[in-house]
Tab-separated table of C-alpha atoms and ligand atoms in Angstrom:
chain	number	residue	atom	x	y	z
Q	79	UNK	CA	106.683	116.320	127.947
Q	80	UNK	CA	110.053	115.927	129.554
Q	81	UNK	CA	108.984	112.900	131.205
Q	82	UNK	CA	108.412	111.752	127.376
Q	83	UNK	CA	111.609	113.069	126.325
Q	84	UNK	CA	113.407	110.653	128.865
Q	85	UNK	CA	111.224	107.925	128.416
Q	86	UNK	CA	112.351	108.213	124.269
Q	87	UNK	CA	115.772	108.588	124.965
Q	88	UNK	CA	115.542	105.314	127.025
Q	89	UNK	CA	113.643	103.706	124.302
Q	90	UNK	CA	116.225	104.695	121.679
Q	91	UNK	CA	118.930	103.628	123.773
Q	92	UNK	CA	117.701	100.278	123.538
Q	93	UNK	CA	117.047	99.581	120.100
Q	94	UNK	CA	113.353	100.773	120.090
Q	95	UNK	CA	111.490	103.173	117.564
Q	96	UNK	CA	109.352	106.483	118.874
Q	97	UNK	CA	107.499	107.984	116.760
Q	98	UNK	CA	107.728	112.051	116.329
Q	99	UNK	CA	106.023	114.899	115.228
Q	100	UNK	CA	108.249	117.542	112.699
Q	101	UNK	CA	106.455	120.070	110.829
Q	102	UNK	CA	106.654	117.746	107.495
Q	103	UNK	CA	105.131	114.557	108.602
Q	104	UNK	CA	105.151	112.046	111.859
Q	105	UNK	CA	108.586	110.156	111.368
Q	106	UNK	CA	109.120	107.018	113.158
Q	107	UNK	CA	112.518	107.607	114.320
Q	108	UNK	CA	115.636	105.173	115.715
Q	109	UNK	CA	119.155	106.127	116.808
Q	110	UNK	CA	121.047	106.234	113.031
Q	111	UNK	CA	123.979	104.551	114.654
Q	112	UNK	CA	121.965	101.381	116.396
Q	113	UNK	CA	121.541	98.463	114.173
Q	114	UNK	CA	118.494	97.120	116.286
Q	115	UNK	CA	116.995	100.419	115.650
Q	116	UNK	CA	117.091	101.080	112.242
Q	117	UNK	CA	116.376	97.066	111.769
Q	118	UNK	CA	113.242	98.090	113.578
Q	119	UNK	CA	112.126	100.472	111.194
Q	120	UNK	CA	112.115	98.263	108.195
Q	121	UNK	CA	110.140	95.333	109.920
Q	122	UNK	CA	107.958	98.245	111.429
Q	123	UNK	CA	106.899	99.906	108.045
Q	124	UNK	CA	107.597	96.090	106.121
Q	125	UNK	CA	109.598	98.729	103.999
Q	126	UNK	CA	112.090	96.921	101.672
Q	127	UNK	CA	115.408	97.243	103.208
Q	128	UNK	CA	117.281	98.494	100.012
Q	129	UNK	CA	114.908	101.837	100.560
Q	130	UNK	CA	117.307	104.431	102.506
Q	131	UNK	CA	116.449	106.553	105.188
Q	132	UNK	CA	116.505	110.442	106.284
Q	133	UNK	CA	118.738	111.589	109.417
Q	134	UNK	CA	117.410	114.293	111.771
Q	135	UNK	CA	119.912	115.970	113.364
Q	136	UNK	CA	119.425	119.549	115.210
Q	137	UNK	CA	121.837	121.250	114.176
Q	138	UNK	CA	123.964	122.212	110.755
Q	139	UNK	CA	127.077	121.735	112.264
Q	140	UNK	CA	126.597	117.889	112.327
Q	141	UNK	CA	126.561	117.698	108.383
Q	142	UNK	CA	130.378	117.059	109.298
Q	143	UNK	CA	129.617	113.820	111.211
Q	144	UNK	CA	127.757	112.340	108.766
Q	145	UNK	CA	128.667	113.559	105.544
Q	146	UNK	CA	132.144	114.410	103.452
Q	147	UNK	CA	132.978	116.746	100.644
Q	148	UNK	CA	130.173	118.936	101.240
Q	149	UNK	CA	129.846	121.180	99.158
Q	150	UNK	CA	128.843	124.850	99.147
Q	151	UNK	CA	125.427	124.757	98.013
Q	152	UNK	CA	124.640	122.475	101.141
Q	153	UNK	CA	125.370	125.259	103.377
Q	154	UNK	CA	123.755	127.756	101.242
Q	155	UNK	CA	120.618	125.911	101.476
Q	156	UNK	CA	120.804	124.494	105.221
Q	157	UNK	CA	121.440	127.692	106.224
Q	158	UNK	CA	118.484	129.273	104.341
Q	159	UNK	CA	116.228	126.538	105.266
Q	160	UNK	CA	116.545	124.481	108.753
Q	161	UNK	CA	115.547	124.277	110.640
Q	162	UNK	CA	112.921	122.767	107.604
Q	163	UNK	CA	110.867	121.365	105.295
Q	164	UNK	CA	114.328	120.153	102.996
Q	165	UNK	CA	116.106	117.155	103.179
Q	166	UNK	CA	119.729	117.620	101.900
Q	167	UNK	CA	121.432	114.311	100.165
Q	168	UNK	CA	125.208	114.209	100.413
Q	169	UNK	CA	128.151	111.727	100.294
Q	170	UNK	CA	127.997	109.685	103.621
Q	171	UNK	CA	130.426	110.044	106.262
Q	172	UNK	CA	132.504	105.952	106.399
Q	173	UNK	CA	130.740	105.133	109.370
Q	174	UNK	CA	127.177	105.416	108.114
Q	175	UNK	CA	125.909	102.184	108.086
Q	176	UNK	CA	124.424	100.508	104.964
Q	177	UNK	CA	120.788	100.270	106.459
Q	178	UNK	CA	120.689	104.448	106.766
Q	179	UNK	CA	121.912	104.577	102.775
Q	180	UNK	CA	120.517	101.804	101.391
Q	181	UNK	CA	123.540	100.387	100.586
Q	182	UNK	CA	124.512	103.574	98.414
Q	183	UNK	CA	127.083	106.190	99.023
Q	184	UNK	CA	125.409	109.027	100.086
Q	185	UNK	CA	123.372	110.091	103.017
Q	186	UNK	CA	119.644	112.556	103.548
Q	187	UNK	CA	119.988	114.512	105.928
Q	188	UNK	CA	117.471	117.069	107.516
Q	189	UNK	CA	116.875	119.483	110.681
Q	190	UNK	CA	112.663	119.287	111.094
Q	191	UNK	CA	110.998	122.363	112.553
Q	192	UNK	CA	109.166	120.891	115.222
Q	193	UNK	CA	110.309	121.577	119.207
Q	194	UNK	CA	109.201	118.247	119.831
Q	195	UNK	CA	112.021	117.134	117.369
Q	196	UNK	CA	113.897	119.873	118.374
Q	197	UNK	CA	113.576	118.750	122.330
Q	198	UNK	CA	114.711	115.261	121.225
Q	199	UNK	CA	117.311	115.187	119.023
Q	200	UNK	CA	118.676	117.488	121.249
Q	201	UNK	CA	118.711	115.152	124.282
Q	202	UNK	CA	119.480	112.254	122.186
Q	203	UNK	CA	122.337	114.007	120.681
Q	204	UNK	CA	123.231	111.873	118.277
Q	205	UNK	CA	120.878	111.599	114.193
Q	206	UNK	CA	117.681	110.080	114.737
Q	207	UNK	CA	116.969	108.047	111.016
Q	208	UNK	CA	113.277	108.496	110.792
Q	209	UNK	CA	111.106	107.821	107.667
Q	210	UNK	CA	107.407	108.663	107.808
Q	211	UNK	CA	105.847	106.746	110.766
Q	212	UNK	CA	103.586	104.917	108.108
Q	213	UNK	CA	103.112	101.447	106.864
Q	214	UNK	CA	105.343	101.442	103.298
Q	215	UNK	CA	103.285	102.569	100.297
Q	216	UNK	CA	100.459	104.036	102.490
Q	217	UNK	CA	99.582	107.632	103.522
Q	218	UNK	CA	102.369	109.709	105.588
Q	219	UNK	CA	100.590	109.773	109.206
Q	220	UNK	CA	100.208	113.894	110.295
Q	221	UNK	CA	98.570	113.891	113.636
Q	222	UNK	CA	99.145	111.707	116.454
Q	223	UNK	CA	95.972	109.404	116.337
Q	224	UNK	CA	96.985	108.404	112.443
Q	225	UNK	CA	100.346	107.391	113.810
Q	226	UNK	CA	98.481	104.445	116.305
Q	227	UNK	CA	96.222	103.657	113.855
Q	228	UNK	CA	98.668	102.771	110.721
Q	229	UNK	CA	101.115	101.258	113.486
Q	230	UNK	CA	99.410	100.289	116.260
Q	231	UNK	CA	100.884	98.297	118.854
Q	232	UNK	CA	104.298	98.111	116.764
Q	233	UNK	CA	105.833	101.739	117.766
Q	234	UNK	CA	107.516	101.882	121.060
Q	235	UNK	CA	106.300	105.060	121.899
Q	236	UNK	CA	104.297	108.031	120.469
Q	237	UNK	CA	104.966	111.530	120.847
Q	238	UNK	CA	102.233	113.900	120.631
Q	239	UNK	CA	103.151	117.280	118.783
Q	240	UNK	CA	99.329	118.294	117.128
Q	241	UNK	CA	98.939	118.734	113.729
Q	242	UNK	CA	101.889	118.590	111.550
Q	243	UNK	CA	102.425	122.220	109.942
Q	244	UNK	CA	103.043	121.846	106.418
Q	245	UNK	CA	101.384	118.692	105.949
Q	246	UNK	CA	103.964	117.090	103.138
Q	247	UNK	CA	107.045	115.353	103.206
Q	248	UNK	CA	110.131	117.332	102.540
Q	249	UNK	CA	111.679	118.840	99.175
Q	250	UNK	CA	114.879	116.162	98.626
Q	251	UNK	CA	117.790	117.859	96.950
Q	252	UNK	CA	120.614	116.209	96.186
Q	253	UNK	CA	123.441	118.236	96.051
Q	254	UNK	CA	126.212	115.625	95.513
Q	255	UNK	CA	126.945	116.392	91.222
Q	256	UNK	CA	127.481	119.372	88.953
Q	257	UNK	CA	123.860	120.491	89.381
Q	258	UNK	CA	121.882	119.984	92.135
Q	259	UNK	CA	118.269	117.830	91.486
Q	260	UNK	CA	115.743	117.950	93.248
Q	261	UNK	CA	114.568	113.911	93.647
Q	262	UNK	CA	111.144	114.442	95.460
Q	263	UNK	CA	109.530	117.671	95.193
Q	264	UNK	CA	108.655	119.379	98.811
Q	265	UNK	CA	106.744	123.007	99.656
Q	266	UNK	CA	110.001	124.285	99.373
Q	267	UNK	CA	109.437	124.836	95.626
Q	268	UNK	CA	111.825	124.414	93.125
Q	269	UNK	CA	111.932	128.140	92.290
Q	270	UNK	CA	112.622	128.792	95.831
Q	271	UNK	CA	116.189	126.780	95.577
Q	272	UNK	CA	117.264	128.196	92.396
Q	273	UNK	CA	116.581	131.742	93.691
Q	274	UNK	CA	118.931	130.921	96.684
Q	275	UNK	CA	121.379	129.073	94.904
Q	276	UNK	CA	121.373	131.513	92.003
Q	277	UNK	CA	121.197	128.440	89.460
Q	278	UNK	CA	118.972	126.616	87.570
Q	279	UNK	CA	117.679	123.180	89.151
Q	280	UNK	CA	117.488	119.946	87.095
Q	281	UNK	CA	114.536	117.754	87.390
Q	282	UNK	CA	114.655	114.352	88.802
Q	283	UNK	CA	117.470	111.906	86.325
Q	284	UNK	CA	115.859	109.000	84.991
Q	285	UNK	CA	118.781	107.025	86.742
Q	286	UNK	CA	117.742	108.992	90.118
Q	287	UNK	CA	119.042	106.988	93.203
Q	288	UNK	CA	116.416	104.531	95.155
Q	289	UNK	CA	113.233	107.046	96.676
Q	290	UNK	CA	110.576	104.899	97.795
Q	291	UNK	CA	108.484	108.394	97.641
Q	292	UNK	CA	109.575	107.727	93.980
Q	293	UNK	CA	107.853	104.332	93.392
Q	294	UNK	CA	104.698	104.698	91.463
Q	295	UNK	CA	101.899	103.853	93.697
Q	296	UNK	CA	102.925	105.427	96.739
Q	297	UNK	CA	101.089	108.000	99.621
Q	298	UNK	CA	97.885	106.066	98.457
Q	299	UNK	CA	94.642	105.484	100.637
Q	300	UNK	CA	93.242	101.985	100.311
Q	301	UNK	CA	89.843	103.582	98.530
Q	302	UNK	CA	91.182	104.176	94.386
Q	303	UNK	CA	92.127	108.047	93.815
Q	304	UNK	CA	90.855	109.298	90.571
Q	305	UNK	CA	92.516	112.674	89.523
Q	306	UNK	CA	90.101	114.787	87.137
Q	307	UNK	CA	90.492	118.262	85.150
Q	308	UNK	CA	87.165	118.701	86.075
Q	309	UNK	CA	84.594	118.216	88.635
Q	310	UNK	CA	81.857	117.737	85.859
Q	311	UNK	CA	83.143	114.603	84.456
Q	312	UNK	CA	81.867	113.220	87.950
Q	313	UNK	CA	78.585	114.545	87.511
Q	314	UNK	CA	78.931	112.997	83.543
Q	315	UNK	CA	80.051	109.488	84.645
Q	316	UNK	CA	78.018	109.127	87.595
Q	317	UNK	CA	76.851	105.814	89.093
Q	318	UNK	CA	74.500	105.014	92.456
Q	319	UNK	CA	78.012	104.355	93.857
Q	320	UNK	CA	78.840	106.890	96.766
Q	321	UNK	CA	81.444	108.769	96.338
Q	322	UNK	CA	83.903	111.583	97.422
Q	323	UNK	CA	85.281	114.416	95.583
Q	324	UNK	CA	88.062	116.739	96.629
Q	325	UNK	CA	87.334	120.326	94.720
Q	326	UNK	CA	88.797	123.699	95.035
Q	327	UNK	CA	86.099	125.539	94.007
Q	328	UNK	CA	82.073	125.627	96.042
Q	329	UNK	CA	80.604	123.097	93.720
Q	330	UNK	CA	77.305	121.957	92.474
Q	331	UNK	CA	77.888	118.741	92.699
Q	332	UNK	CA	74.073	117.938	94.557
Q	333	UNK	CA	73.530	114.126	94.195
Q	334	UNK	CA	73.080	112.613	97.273
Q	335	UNK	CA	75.116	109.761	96.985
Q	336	UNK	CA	78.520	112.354	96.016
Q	337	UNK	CA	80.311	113.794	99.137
Q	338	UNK	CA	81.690	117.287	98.024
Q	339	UNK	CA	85.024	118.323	100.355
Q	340	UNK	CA	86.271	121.624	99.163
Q	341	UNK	CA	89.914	121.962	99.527
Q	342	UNK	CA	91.607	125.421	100.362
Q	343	UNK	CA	92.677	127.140	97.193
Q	344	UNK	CA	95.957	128.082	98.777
Q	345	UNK	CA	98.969	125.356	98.228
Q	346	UNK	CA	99.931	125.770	101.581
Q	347	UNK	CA	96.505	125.516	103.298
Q	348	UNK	CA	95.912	122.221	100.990
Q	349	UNK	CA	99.151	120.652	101.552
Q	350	UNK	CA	98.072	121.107	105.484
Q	351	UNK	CA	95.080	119.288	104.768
Q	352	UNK	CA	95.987	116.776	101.959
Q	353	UNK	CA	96.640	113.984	104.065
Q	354	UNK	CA	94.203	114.181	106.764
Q	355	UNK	CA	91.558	115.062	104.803
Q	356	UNK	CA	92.693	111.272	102.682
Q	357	UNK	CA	92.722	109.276	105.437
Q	358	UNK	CA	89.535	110.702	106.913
Q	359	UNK	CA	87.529	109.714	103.354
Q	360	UNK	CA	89.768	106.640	103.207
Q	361	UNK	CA	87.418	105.259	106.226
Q	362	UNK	CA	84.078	105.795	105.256
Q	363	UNK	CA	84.385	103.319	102.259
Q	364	UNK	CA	83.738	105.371	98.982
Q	365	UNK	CA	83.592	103.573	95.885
Q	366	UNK	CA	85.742	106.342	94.396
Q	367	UNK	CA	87.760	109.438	95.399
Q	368	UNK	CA	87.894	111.712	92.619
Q	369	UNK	CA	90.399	114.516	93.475
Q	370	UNK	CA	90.126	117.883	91.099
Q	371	UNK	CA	93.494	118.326	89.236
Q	372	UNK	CA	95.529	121.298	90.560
Q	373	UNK	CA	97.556	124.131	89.051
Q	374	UNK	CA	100.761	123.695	87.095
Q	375	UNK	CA	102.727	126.397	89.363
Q	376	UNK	CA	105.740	125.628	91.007
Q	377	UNK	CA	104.421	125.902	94.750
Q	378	UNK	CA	101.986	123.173	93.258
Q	379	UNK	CA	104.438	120.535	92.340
Q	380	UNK	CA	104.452	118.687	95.733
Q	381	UNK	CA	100.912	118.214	96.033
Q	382	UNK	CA	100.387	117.203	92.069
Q	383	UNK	CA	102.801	114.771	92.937
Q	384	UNK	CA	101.654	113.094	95.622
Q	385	UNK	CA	97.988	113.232	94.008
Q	386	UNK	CA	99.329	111.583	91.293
Q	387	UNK	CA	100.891	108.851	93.371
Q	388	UNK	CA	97.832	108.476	95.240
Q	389	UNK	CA	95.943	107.559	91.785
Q	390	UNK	CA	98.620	105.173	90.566
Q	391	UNK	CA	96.595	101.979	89.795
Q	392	UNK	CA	98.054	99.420	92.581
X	696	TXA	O1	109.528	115.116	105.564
X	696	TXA	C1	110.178	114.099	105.538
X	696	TXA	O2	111.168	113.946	104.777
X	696	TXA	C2	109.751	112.951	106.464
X	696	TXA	C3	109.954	113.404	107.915
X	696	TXA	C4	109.660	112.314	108.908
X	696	TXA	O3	111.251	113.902	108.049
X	696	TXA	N1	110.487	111.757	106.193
X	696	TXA	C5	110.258	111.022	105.105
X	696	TXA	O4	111.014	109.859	105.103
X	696	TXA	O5	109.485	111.325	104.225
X	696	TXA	P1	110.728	108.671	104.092
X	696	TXA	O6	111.698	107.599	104.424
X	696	TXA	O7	109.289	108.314	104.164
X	696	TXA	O8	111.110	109.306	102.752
X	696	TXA	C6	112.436	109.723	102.602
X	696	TXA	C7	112.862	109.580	101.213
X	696	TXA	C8	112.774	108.145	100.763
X	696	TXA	O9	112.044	108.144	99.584
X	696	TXA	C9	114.223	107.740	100.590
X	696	TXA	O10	114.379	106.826	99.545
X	696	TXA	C10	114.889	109.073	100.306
X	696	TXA	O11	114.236	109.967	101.142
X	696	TXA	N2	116.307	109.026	100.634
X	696	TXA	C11	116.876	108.881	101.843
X	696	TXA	N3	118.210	108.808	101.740
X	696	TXA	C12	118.499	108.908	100.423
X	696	TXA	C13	119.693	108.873	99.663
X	696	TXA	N4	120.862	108.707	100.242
X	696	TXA	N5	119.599	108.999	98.328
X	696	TXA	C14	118.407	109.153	97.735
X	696	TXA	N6	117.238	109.179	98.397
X	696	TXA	C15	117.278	109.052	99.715
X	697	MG	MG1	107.485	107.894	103.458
């Protein structure tokens, strides 16, 4: 792994993207100061350039590099949370080019929990700006193998960290008003913030600044995602078609044609899963995936929104 660590770092150096592992999702990472680099990442994911980008940095002292008036709350959370699944935005530092914000004023910024990461922002030692190491609009990559295969030959260099932990991309606070908003919810529930910041949280504003997590179809396989209350409006509707359905409960679902996954019933366990499980169904050419609504709780709000994304009509 050192040897990869070097090789990176040379990589980087250059004006070349490596891909990652953190404990979220793989990123596909450039130096945050290189043009070439974060250039790169847009042509790499064909993302549109206005979209703005997360820094990694390993440590919570660097907030003072890239960011200004920070307030109170960001240390209050960064402290409670990183090294994490929570992305903090803030008002950027001058320097921070427009390609990192989007042309805006402010700046994400997150410390992953990955010792992969960890390893190589440390040796880089300056912000990595990674967004998920996928193609734009399609399913965040969270092993190694689904990394190659949305990117193939375009990523410099992969780095090989297993399994991402927690399976979703991280909770996106922005802390820069009056209230603090969560923009895209994370496993770092809402109710977890406002216990630590003592304050309630505001939902996303209508006027919310460009998310590309916030577009409408977005973290969706190529096979259509149908989201149902039930899984017996499957069995009502059902065709020769094969098809797959993602349940939380043993079902008894029997046709042949109907491929029954059962997801863990735990929100951590099925965030985990979520994506691999996708993109695994995603290749054996269903007519249909027909995902099982979830509950309304709060430690449920990342996954219901990324299932919802995934069954936004294209
Ligand atoms: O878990 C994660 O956050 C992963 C891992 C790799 O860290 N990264 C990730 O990056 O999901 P990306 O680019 O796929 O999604 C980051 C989101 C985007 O929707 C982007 O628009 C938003 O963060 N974002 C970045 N900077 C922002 C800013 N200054 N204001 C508002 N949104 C911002
Ligand atoms: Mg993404």
């Amino acid at each position: 792994m050192q040897h990869s660590i070097q090789n990176a770092i040379e990589i980087l150096k250059k004006g070349g993207v490596v891909a990652f592992p953190t404990e979220t999702v793989y990123g596909l990472g450039a130096d945050a100061k290189n043009e070439a680099g974060l250039k790169k990442i847009f042509s790499v994911k064909k993302r549109p350039m206005n979209h703005p980008l997360i820094v990694h940095i390993a440590d919570i002292s660097e907030l003072l590099i890239w960011a200004r008036d920070i307030p109170s709350a960001a240390y209050t959370l960064g402290s409670r949370f990183w090294p994490g699944p929570l992305t903090l935005i803030l008002k950027k530092a001058p320097f921070v080019s427009d390609l990192v914000t989007g042309g805006q004023d402010t700046v994400g910024l997150r410390i992953p929990n990955h010792p992969i990461a960890y390893e190589l922002l440390k040796a880089y030692g300056t912000g990595l700006a990674a967004p998920s190491a996928n193609r734009f609009g399609k399913l965040s990559p969270t092993t190694a193998s689904a990394v190659l295969e949305e990117l193939k030959g375009d990523v410099d260099l992969i780095l090989d960290g297993d399994q991402c932990m927690v399976g979703v991309e991280s909770t996106i606070v922005d802390v820069t008003g009056m209230n603090p908003v969560i923009l895209r919810p994370g496993m770092i529930s809402e109710l977890e913030i406002s216990k630590v910041l003592q304050r309630e949280i505001l939902g996303k504003k209508k006027d919310a600044p460009r998310v590309s997590g916030s577009c409408d179809s977005h973290y969706a396989p190529e096979t259509p995602v149908r989201l149902v209350s039930s899984v017996d409006q499957i069995n009502n509707g059902c065709s020769e078609k094969r098809l797959a359905v993602l349940t939380r409960s043993s079902s008894n679902i029997l046709s042949s044609n109907i491929n029954c996954v059962v997801m863990p019933c735990d929100p951590t366990a099925y965030a985990h899963n979520l994506y691999k499980t996708l993109r695994l169904l995603d290749k054996e050419n269903y007519a249909v995936i027909f995902v099982e609504d979830v509950p309304n709780d709060s430690c449920w709000d990342a996954i219901r929104d990324r299932l919802k994304k995934a069954a936004t009509l294209k």
